[in-house]
Amino acid sequence: MSRRVGLYWFTNDLRVHDNLLLSHATQEADELLCLYCYPCITPFLSHYAQVSQLGQGRQRFIKDALLCLDNSLHSLGQRLTVVNLSPLPALQHAIEQIGVTHLYINASAGVDEQRAVEIIKRQNPHLIVTQKETCTLFTQEQLPFTLRELPNTFTQFRKQVDSLEVSHPRDKVQVMPCEVTYHSESTLSFSSSNRARSFIGGERAGLAHCHRYFSSTFASEYKQTRNELDGMNASTKFSPWLAHGNISPRMVYAMLKRYERDNQANESTYWIYFELLWREYFYWYARKYREALFRFGGIKGQRPLTSYYAHRFQQWKKGETPFPIVNACMHQLNETGYMSNRGRQLVASCLVHELGLDWRYGAAYFESQLIDYDVASNWGNWQYLAGVGADPRGTRQFNLEKQTQMYDPYMEFIDRWKGRCAGAHLDSVDMVDWPIVMDSNGNA
């Protein structure tokens, strides 16, 4: 019997706990290459975000997570190979060089990842490809509807899945196949930053944060504090580790259920599950709509009455608009790579409604900066707010002055993040600033 050479393509499943796909690979492959393709700035992202590289906060978090995973794999006799290549050429090169017979890949919500797998299958008909959902509460088989029949709204989705059983998280992988010798000119070395910050990437830090959170009483007060603009304890802050798969939603759910047993279930603890369901909905939403996730008219095909104003977009990115609360949130994002959920709603509403900008510019900039960037949640939420997604009520506009009075009445958050911008105003538009329209593939 020929040896089974496996290639595990890590994406947003950077962990060894509760990883069914990794467990499957360890049981099936005789040899294994663990590969990660470092995120690059695509033409689409460069065009809309107007950046040349990922934000420093996002890069630091990713490097933390990669180092943690590499340490975990090393303890099992494996290592993580990180390459500075886009997935398709990286995978094809590895398949050809080491004679891969089995490919393992998370059932990603990202259309680029899905497309790469489809091409790889066509180019390598001998290859056995295994995909499993590694970052969801439910598997596709558990859903009481087909992907095509995914409910049009979150409320309809929640009512159908609310009573579904969430599987208990699997134990940590204990044994792995031997490492495959692999050489690539694009291999990257990586290390963690020693800079002090609130969010440290990686499975170890993610699990520690979850244990710390559920060891307190914060979960019982979550619904009352979740809309605060700042502070590590106001909301769960699970999202960075969930986004990179450092922790699984099933692990969070198991900890939440344990907390409810040891303490008491209330509206706040349910609301944590409620937010996990929102994340779940957007995952299946992205799986269903694929390329439509990035279209100007969204899943509805209704083009918003917005456009592109170069100066206004730069004001928004730099936090130099006439709206102090928006400026403060953007300064926070640019410095830390993080922003509260309420802040995201406010700056998105400002970009679409006050500044009259194409929502894709904001979504792309978030993609480049957020340490908790998740393709489905990010683009799905932006569609929702812009009125081209799953919101049955259409566009959502927030009164920024009223929101400031509600969430920052004494301007403490605004002053902490230097949101007051003297003399800021919206300039007129010069038509020469209009860019060429590009699709999700980066084509003009």
Short mmCIF file of C-alpha atoms in Angstrom, two decimals:
data_model
loop_
_atom_site.label_atom_id
_atom_site.label_comp_id
_atom_site.label_asym_id
_atom_site.label_seq_id
_atom_site.Cartn_x
_atom_site.Cartn_y
_atom_site.Cartn_z
CA MET A 1 0.00 0.00 0.00
CA SER A 2 1.43 3.41 -1.01
CA ARG A 3 2.15 5.95 1.66
CA ARG A 4 -0.48 8.59 2.26
CA VAL A 5 1.12 12.03 2.13
CA GLY A 6 -1.15 14.63 3.68
CA LEU A 7 -1.20 18.41 3.32
CA TYR A 8 -3.09 20.28 6.01
CA TRP A 9 -3.82 23.81 4.83
CA PHE A 10 -4.35 25.93 7.93
CA THR A 11 -6.56 28.98 7.41
CA ASN A 12 -8.70 30.30 10.25
CA ASP A 13 -8.38 27.13 12.32
CA LEU A 14 -5.06 27.81 14.07
CA ARG A 15 -5.38 25.41 17.00
CA VAL A 16 -4.93 21.81 18.11
CA HIS A 17 -7.88 21.70 20.55
CA ASP A 18 -11.33 20.82 19.19
CA ASN A 19 -10.11 20.46 15.63
CA LEU A 20 -11.97 17.56 14.03
CA LEU A 21 -10.25 18.04 10.67
CA LEU A 22 -6.77 17.90 12.20
CA SER A 23 -7.75 14.81 14.17
CA HIS A 24 -8.94 13.21 10.93
CA ALA A 25 -5.67 14.06 9.18
CA THR A 26 -3.56 12.58 11.96
CA GLN A 27 -5.48 9.30 11.77
CA GLU A 28 -5.37 9.02 7.97
CA ALA A 29 -2.01 10.37 6.78
CA ASP A 30 1.35 8.62 7.15
CA GLU A 31 3.23 11.87 6.60
CA LEU A 32 1.92 15.40 6.93
CA LEU A 33 2.85 18.91 5.85
CA CYS A 34 1.23 21.70 7.87
CA LEU A 35 1.03 24.78 5.65
CA TYR A 36 -0.18 28.35 6.17
CA CYS A 37 -0.33 31.04 3.47
CA TYR A 38 0.34 34.43 5.00
CA PRO A 39 -2.44 36.89 4.06
CA CYS A 40 -1.53 39.21 1.23
CA ILE A 41 -2.99 42.42 -0.12
CA THR A 42 -5.01 41.40 -3.16
CA PRO A 43 -5.76 43.87 -5.98
CA PHE A 44 -9.36 44.02 -4.75
CA LEU A 45 -8.32 44.85 -1.19
CA SER A 46 -5.66 47.32 -2.31
CA HIS A 47 -8.18 49.12 -4.49
CA TYR A 48 -10.95 49.46 -1.92
CA ALA A 49 -8.99 49.74 1.35
CA GLN A 50 -6.30 51.82 -0.36
CA VAL A 51 -3.51 50.27 1.68
CA SER A 52 -0.28 48.54 0.70
CA GLN A 53 -0.09 46.19 3.69
CA LEU A 54 -2.16 44.82 6.54
CA GLY A 55 -2.43 46.91 9.68
CA GLN A 56 0.26 46.38 12.30
CA GLY A 57 -2.26 45.22 14.90
CA ARG A 58 -3.63 42.52 12.62
CA GLN A 59 -0.15 41.38 11.60
CA ARG A 60 1.01 41.15 15.22
CA PHE A 61 -2.00 39.06 16.18
CA ILE A 62 -1.51 36.69 13.25
CA LYS A 63 2.18 36.23 14.04
CA ASP A 64 1.36 35.51 17.69
CA ALA A 65 -1.14 32.87 16.60
CA LEU A 66 1.28 31.27 14.14
CA LEU A 67 4.06 31.08 16.72
CA CYS A 68 1.70 29.49 19.25
CA LEU A 69 0.51 26.92 16.72
CA ASP A 70 4.06 26.14 15.65
CA ASN A 71 5.00 25.53 19.29
CA SER A 72 2.03 23.21 19.72
CA LEU A 73 2.89 21.29 16.56
CA HIS A 74 6.57 21.11 17.54
CA SER A 75 5.62 19.40 20.79
CA LEU A 76 3.95 16.73 18.64
CA GLY A 77 6.92 16.27 16.34
CA GLN A 78 5.57 18.56 13.64
CA ARG A 79 6.14 22.14 12.51
CA LEU A 80 4.21 24.86 10.73
CA THR A 81 5.45 26.00 7.32
CA VAL A 82 4.43 29.58 6.54
CA VAL A 83 4.78 30.80 2.96
CA ASN A 84 4.45 34.23 1.44
CA LEU A 85 2.37 33.02 -1.50
CA SER A 86 -1.30 33.13 -2.37
CA PRO A 87 -3.00 29.76 -1.74
CA LEU A 88 -3.32 28.40 -5.27
CA PRO A 89 0.37 28.49 -6.30
CA ALA A 90 1.44 27.54 -2.77
CA LEU A 91 -0.75 24.44 -2.70
CA GLN A 92 0.12 23.36 -6.23
CA HIS A 93 3.85 23.71 -5.55
CA ALA A 94 3.61 21.62 -2.38
CA ILE A 95 1.45 18.97 -4.08
CA GLU A 96 3.95 18.56 -6.89
CA GLN A 97 7.10 18.67 -4.77
CA ILE A 98 6.19 16.19 -2.06
CA GLY A 99 3.61 14.08 -3.90
CA VAL A 100 0.57 14.94 -1.80
CA THR A 101 -2.20 12.35 -1.91
CA HIS A 102 -4.58 13.86 0.68
CA LEU A 103 -5.50 17.52 1.17
CA TYR A 104 -7.23 18.73 4.33
CA ILE A 105 -8.86 22.14 4.38
CA ASN A 106 -11.38 23.82 6.64
CA ALA A 107 -14.72 24.43 4.91
CA SER A 108 -13.96 28.12 4.73
CA ALA A 109 -16.50 30.89 4.28
CA GLY A 110 -14.00 32.74 2.08
CA VAL A 111 -14.75 32.63 -1.63
CA ASP A 112 -11.04 32.82 -2.54
CA GLU A 113 -10.33 29.71 -0.47
CA GLN A 114 -13.34 27.91 -1.97
CA ARG A 115 -12.23 28.82 -5.48
CA ALA A 116 -8.65 27.65 -4.82
CA VAL A 117 -9.91 24.24 -3.66
CA GLU A 118 -12.12 23.88 -6.73
CA ILE A 119 -9.18 24.61 -9.05
CA ILE A 120 -6.85 22.28 -7.15
CA LYS A 121 -9.40 19.48 -7.50
CA ARG A 122 -9.60 20.00 -11.25
CA GLN A 123 -5.83 20.15 -11.68
CA ASN A 124 -5.19 17.12 -9.45
CA PRO A 125 -7.95 14.56 -10.04
CA HIS A 126 -6.00 11.94 -8.05
CA LEU A 127 -6.09 14.08 -4.90
CA ILE A 128 -8.40 13.10 -2.05
CA VAL A 129 -9.74 16.34 -0.58
CA THR A 130 -11.37 16.41 2.85
CA GLN A 131 -13.21 19.48 4.13
CA LYS A 132 -14.95 19.89 7.46
CA GLU A 133 -16.43 22.85 9.31
CA THR A 134 -13.91 23.61 12.05
CA CYS A 135 -15.14 27.04 13.17
CA THR A 136 -18.89 26.64 13.51
CA LEU A 137 -21.38 25.54 16.14
CA PHE A 138 -23.13 23.19 13.72
CA THR A 139 -22.17 21.07 10.76
CA GLN A 140 -24.02 21.43 7.47
CA GLU A 141 -25.64 18.04 8.09
CA GLN A 142 -27.15 19.31 11.34
CA LEU A 143 -28.92 22.25 9.77
CA PRO A 144 -32.70 21.77 9.34
CA PHE A 145 -32.50 23.26 5.83
CA THR A 146 -30.23 23.08 2.81
CA LEU A 147 -27.70 25.82 2.13
CA ARG A 148 -29.87 27.07 -0.71
CA GLU A 149 -32.80 27.32 1.71
CA LEU A 150 -30.89 29.36 4.31
CA PRO A 151 -33.42 31.76 5.87
CA ASN A 152 -33.34 35.31 4.54
CA THR A 153 -33.12 36.88 8.00
CA PHE A 154 -31.24 36.13 11.18
CA THR A 155 -34.45 35.88 13.22
CA GLN A 156 -35.80 33.12 10.98
CA PHE A 157 -32.44 31.34 11.17
CA ARG A 158 -32.26 31.59 14.97
CA LYS A 159 -35.74 30.16 15.45
CA GLN A 160 -34.82 27.11 13.40
CA VAL A 161 -31.44 26.38 15.00
CA ASP A 162 -31.95 27.62 18.56
CA SER A 163 -32.80 24.17 19.86
CA LEU A 164 -30.12 22.25 17.94
CA GLU A 165 -27.59 20.37 20.03
CA VAL A 166 -24.06 21.77 20.02
CA SER A 167 -21.50 18.97 20.07
CA HIS A 168 -19.05 18.86 22.94
CA PRO A 169 -15.57 20.08 21.93
CA ARG A 170 -13.02 17.41 21.09
CA ASP A 171 -9.86 16.84 23.08
CA LYS A 172 -6.51 18.23 22.02
CA VAL A 173 -4.68 16.32 19.28
CA GLN A 174 -2.13 14.12 21.04
CA VAL A 175 -0.25 12.39 18.21
CA MET A 176 0.63 13.51 14.68
CA PRO A 177 2.14 11.83 11.61
CA CYS A 178 5.80 12.43 10.85
CA GLU A 179 6.81 15.68 9.22
CA VAL A 180 7.34 15.93 5.46
CA THR A 181 10.52 17.57 4.23
CA TYR A 182 9.46 20.54 2.14
CA HIS A 183 11.43 23.42 0.63
CA SER A 184 10.05 26.69 -0.73
CA GLU A 185 11.80 29.93 -1.62
CA SER A 186 8.76 31.75 -0.24
CA THR A 187 8.97 30.32 3.29
CA LEU A 188 8.61 32.96 6.01
CA SER A 189 10.10 33.04 9.47
CA PHE A 190 7.97 34.68 12.12
CA SER A 191 8.18 35.74 15.73
CA SER A 192 5.93 37.35 18.30
CA SER A 193 6.18 41.01 19.29
CA ASN A 194 7.18 41.92 22.83
CA ARG A 195 5.06 45.06 22.69
CA ALA A 196 2.55 45.21 25.57
CA ARG A 197 -1.04 45.09 24.32
CA SER A 198 -4.47 43.82 25.28
CA PHE A 199 -4.78 41.14 22.61
CA ILE A 200 -2.15 38.41 22.24
CA GLY A 201 -2.89 35.99 19.42
CA GLY A 202 -2.78 32.23 19.71
CA GLU A 203 -4.62 29.27 21.16
CA ARG A 204 -3.00 29.51 24.58
CA ALA A 205 -3.88 33.19 25.01
CA GLY A 206 -7.39 32.62 23.67
CA LEU A 207 -8.16 29.79 26.09
CA ALA A 208 -6.67 31.80 28.96
CA HIS A 209 -8.86 34.76 28.10
CA CYS A 210 -12.00 32.58 28.00
CA HIS A 211 -11.18 30.97 31.35
CA ARG A 212 -10.52 34.40 32.84
CA TYR A 213 -13.78 35.81 31.53
CA PHE A 214 -15.93 32.94 32.79
CA SER A 215 -14.14 32.95 36.15
CA SER A 216 -15.66 36.39 36.77
CA THR A 217 -19.28 37.57 36.83
CA PHE A 218 -18.95 39.48 33.55
CA ALA A 219 -21.09 36.97 31.65
CA SER A 220 -24.06 37.70 33.94
CA GLU A 221 -23.85 41.40 33.08
CA TYR A 222 -22.98 41.12 29.39
CA LYS A 223 -26.26 42.43 27.95
CA GLN A 224 -26.00 45.62 30.01
CA THR A 225 -22.37 46.38 29.19
CA ARG A 226 -21.86 45.02 25.66
CA ASN A 227 -22.46 48.37 23.91
CA GLU A 228 -19.76 50.26 25.80
CA LEU A 229 -17.15 51.79 23.53
CA ASP A 230 -14.06 50.82 25.49
CA GLY A 231 -12.78 48.46 28.17
CA MET A 232 -11.71 44.81 28.03
CA ASN A 233 -14.51 43.64 30.33
CA ALA A 234 -17.50 45.41 28.74
CA SER A 235 -17.97 42.67 26.14
CA THR A 236 -16.58 39.16 25.87
CA LYS A 237 -13.72 40.07 23.47
CA PHE A 238 -13.75 36.49 22.19
CA SER A 239 -13.88 37.64 18.56
CA PRO A 240 -10.12 37.93 17.78
CA TRP A 241 -9.43 34.35 18.84
CA LEU A 242 -12.61 33.06 17.19
CA ALA A 243 -11.75 34.82 13.94
CA HIS A 244 -8.40 33.02 13.65
CA GLY A 245 -9.71 29.74 14.99
CA ASN A 246 -7.49 29.93 18.08
CA ILE A 247 -10.61 28.89 19.98
CA SER A 248 -13.71 27.24 18.59
CA PRO A 249 -17.28 28.48 19.11
CA ARG A 250 -18.09 25.05 20.52
CA MET A 251 -15.41 25.57 23.17
CA VAL A 252 -16.91 28.95 24.07
CA TYR A 253 -20.38 27.41 24.19
CA ALA A 254 -19.20 24.60 26.49
CA MET A 255 -17.62 27.16 28.85
CA LEU A 256 -20.80 29.23 28.77
CA LYS A 257 -22.96 26.21 29.67
CA ARG A 258 -20.59 25.36 32.51
CA TYR A 259 -20.82 28.93 33.76
CA GLU A 260 -24.62 28.78 33.68
CA ARG A 261 -24.60 25.52 35.65
CA ASP A 262 -22.22 26.87 38.28
CA ASN A 263 -23.85 30.28 38.53
CA GLN A 264 -27.20 31.04 36.97
CA ALA A 265 -28.48 31.41 33.44
CA ASN A 266 -30.01 34.80 32.69
CA GLU A 267 -30.74 37.07 29.75
CA SER A 268 -27.10 38.14 29.57
CA THR A 269 -25.70 34.62 29.34
CA TYR A 270 -28.24 33.78 26.65
CA TRP A 271 -27.17 36.90 24.79
CA ILE A 272 -23.63 35.54 24.52
CA TYR A 273 -25.08 32.50 22.76
CA PHE A 274 -27.25 34.87 20.71
CA GLU A 275 -24.08 36.59 19.44
CA LEU A 276 -22.50 33.21 18.61
CA LEU A 277 -25.60 32.48 16.54
CA TRP A 278 -25.17 35.76 14.65
CA ARG A 279 -21.63 34.70 13.80
CA GLU A 280 -22.95 31.29 12.75
CA TYR A 281 -25.59 32.85 10.51
CA PHE A 282 -23.07 34.97 8.65
CA TYR A 283 -20.84 31.94 8.09
CA TRP A 284 -23.62 30.05 6.27
CA TYR A 285 -24.69 33.29 4.59
CA ALA A 286 -21.19 33.64 3.08
CA ARG A 287 -21.17 29.97 2.09
CA LYS A 288 -24.46 30.46 0.25
CA TYR A 289 -23.89 33.79 -1.47
CA ARG A 290 -20.15 33.49 -2.25
CA GLU A 291 -19.15 36.30 -4.67
CA ALA A 292 -22.33 38.26 -3.94
CA LEU A 293 -20.85 39.01 -0.51
CA PHE A 294 -18.58 41.58 -2.19
CA ARG A 295 -20.93 43.11 -4.76
CA PHE A 296 -22.04 46.73 -4.53
CA GLY A 297 -25.69 45.67 -4.74
CA GLY A 298 -25.11 42.86 -2.24
CA ILE A 299 -27.29 39.78 -2.18
CA LYS A 300 -30.33 41.85 -3.16
CA GLY A 301 -28.79 43.30 -6.30
CA GLN A 302 -29.99 46.78 -5.26
CA ARG A 303 -27.28 49.37 -5.83
CA PRO A 304 -27.25 51.96 -3.00
CA LEU A 305 -27.36 55.68 -3.77
CA THR A 306 -23.75 56.14 -2.69
CA SER A 307 -20.54 56.71 -4.57
CA TYR A 308 -16.85 57.43 -4.00
CA TYR A 309 -15.32 60.64 -2.70
CA ALA A 310 -11.57 60.34 -2.29
CA HIS A 311 -11.14 63.11 0.27
CA ARG A 312 -14.04 61.94 2.42
CA PHE A 313 -12.72 58.37 2.48
CA GLN A 314 -9.32 59.59 3.63
CA GLN A 315 -11.01 61.70 6.34
CA TRP A 316 -12.91 58.64 7.53
CA LYS A 317 -9.83 56.39 7.55
CA LYS A 318 -7.72 58.92 9.44
CA GLY A 319 -10.45 59.97 11.90
CA GLU A 320 -10.66 63.53 10.61
CA THR A 321 -14.41 63.84 9.96
CA PRO A 322 -16.76 66.42 11.50
CA PHE A 323 -18.02 63.68 13.86
CA PRO A 324 -15.91 63.30 17.05
CA ILE A 325 -17.26 59.88 18.05
CA VAL A 326 -16.43 58.49 14.60
CA ASN A 327 -12.93 59.99 14.73
CA ALA A 328 -12.29 58.47 18.15
CA CYS A 329 -13.38 55.03 16.99
CA MET A 330 -11.19 55.21 13.90
CA HIS A 331 -8.17 56.33 15.92
CA GLN A 332 -8.76 53.37 18.23
CA LEU A 333 -8.93 51.01 15.24
CA ASN A 334 -5.80 52.39 13.61
CA GLU A 335 -3.78 52.16 16.81
CA THR A 336 -5.02 48.85 18.23
CA GLY A 337 -6.66 46.93 15.39
CA TYR A 338 -9.84 46.69 17.45
CA MET A 339 -13.11 48.57 17.79
CA SER A 340 -16.26 47.85 19.78
CA ASN A 341 -19.34 46.50 18.03
CA ARG A 342 -21.21 49.74 18.74
CA GLY A 343 -18.29 51.73 17.33
CA ARG A 344 -18.34 49.64 14.15
CA GLN A 345 -22.02 50.37 13.65
CA LEU A 346 -21.47 54.10 14.12
CA VAL A 347 -18.48 54.46 11.78
CA ALA A 348 -20.18 52.29 9.14
CA SER A 349 -23.35 54.37 9.35
CA CYS A 350 -21.26 57.51 9.01
CA LEU A 351 -19.42 56.23 5.95
CA VAL A 352 -22.62 55.22 4.14
CA HIS A 353 -25.05 57.93 5.22
CA GLU A 354 -23.13 61.04 6.29
CA LEU A 355 -20.27 60.66 3.82
CA GLY A 356 -22.24 59.00 1.01
CA LEU A 357 -19.54 56.41 0.32
CA ASP A 358 -19.71 52.99 -1.30
CA TRP A 359 -19.89 50.57 1.65
CA ARG A 360 -17.22 48.28 0.14
CA TYR A 361 -14.50 50.85 0.86
CA GLY A 362 -15.29 50.68 4.57
CA ALA A 363 -15.59 46.89 4.60
CA ALA A 364 -12.24 46.53 2.85
CA TYR A 365 -10.51 48.92 5.22
CA PHE A 366 -11.88 46.95 8.17
CA GLU A 367 -10.52 43.80 6.52
CA SER A 368 -7.05 45.31 6.36
CA GLN A 369 -7.01 46.52 9.98
CA LEU A 370 -9.15 44.40 12.30
CA ILE A 371 -7.42 41.82 14.45
CA ASP A 372 -10.74 39.95 14.54
CA TYR A 373 -11.35 40.14 10.80
CA ASP A 374 -13.71 37.39 9.74
CA VAL A 375 -14.75 37.43 6.09
CA ALA A 376 -18.37 36.41 6.70
CA SER A 377 -19.09 38.57 9.73
CA ASN A 378 -17.30 41.62 8.35
CA TRP A 379 -18.78 41.72 4.86
CA GLY A 380 -22.15 40.38 6.03
CA ASN A 381 -22.49 43.09 8.67
CA TRP A 382 -21.48 45.83 6.24
CA GLN A 383 -24.09 44.60 3.77
CA TYR A 384 -26.63 44.52 6.57
CA LEU A 385 -26.02 48.14 7.50
CA ALA A 386 -25.83 49.36 3.89
CA GLY A 387 -29.24 47.85 3.14
CA VAL A 388 -28.02 45.30 0.60
CA GLY A 389 -27.88 42.28 2.90
CA ALA A 390 -30.01 40.35 5.36
CA ASP A 391 -31.71 43.26 7.14
CA PRO A 392 -35.46 43.17 6.35
CA ARG A 393 -35.79 46.85 7.32
CA GLY A 394 -33.33 48.14 4.74
CA THR A 395 -30.57 50.62 5.51
CA ARG A 396 -29.77 51.56 9.10
CA GLN A 397 -28.71 55.08 9.94
CA PHE A 398 -27.55 56.06 13.41
CA ASN A 399 -27.98 59.57 14.79
CA LEU A 400 -24.37 60.23 15.76
CA GLU A 401 -25.19 63.06 18.14
CA LYS A 402 -27.77 60.96 19.96
CA GLN A 403 -25.42 57.97 20.06
CA THR A 404 -22.72 60.18 21.59
CA GLN A 405 -25.14 61.29 24.31
CA MET A 406 -26.06 57.67 25.02
CA TYR A 407 -22.61 56.07 25.03
CA ASP A 408 -20.14 58.88 25.69
CA PRO A 409 -22.08 61.73 27.38
CA TYR A 410 -19.00 63.20 29.07
CA MET A 411 -16.80 62.81 25.95
CA GLU A 412 -14.36 60.62 27.88
CA PHE A 413 -13.95 58.09 25.08
CA ILE A 414 -13.74 60.87 22.51
CA ASP A 415 -11.01 62.67 24.44
CA ARG A 416 -9.11 59.46 25.24
CA TRP A 417 -8.88 58.71 21.52
CA LYS A 418 -8.53 62.36 20.39
CA GLY A 419 -11.79 62.50 18.47
CA ARG A 420 -12.20 66.28 18.38
CA CYS A 421 -10.93 67.49 15.02
CA ALA A 422 -10.93 71.28 14.72
CA GLY A 423 -12.09 72.68 11.41
CA ALA A 424 -13.14 69.33 9.91
CA HIS A 425 -15.69 69.61 7.11
CA LEU A 426 -16.79 67.68 4.05
CA ASP A 427 -15.18 69.06 0.91
CA SER A 428 -16.71 69.03 -2.54
CA VAL A 429 -15.82 66.25 -4.95
CA ASP A 430 -13.50 66.44 -7.90
CA MET A 431 -14.54 63.95 -10.58
CA VAL A 432 -10.91 63.07 -11.30
CA ASP A 433 -10.83 61.35 -7.90
CA TRP A 434 -13.24 58.65 -9.05
CA PRO A 435 -11.53 55.26 -9.33
CA ILE A 436 -12.08 52.49 -11.82
CA VAL A 437 -14.68 50.02 -10.56
CA MET A 438 -13.24 46.58 -9.77
CA ASP A 439 -14.89 43.23 -9.09
CA SER A 440 -14.07 40.80 -6.27
CA ASN A 441 -11.27 39.29 -8.37
CA GLY A 442 -9.52 42.63 -8.71
CA ASN A 443 -10.49 43.03 -12.36
CA ALA A 444 -11.27 46.51 -13.70
#
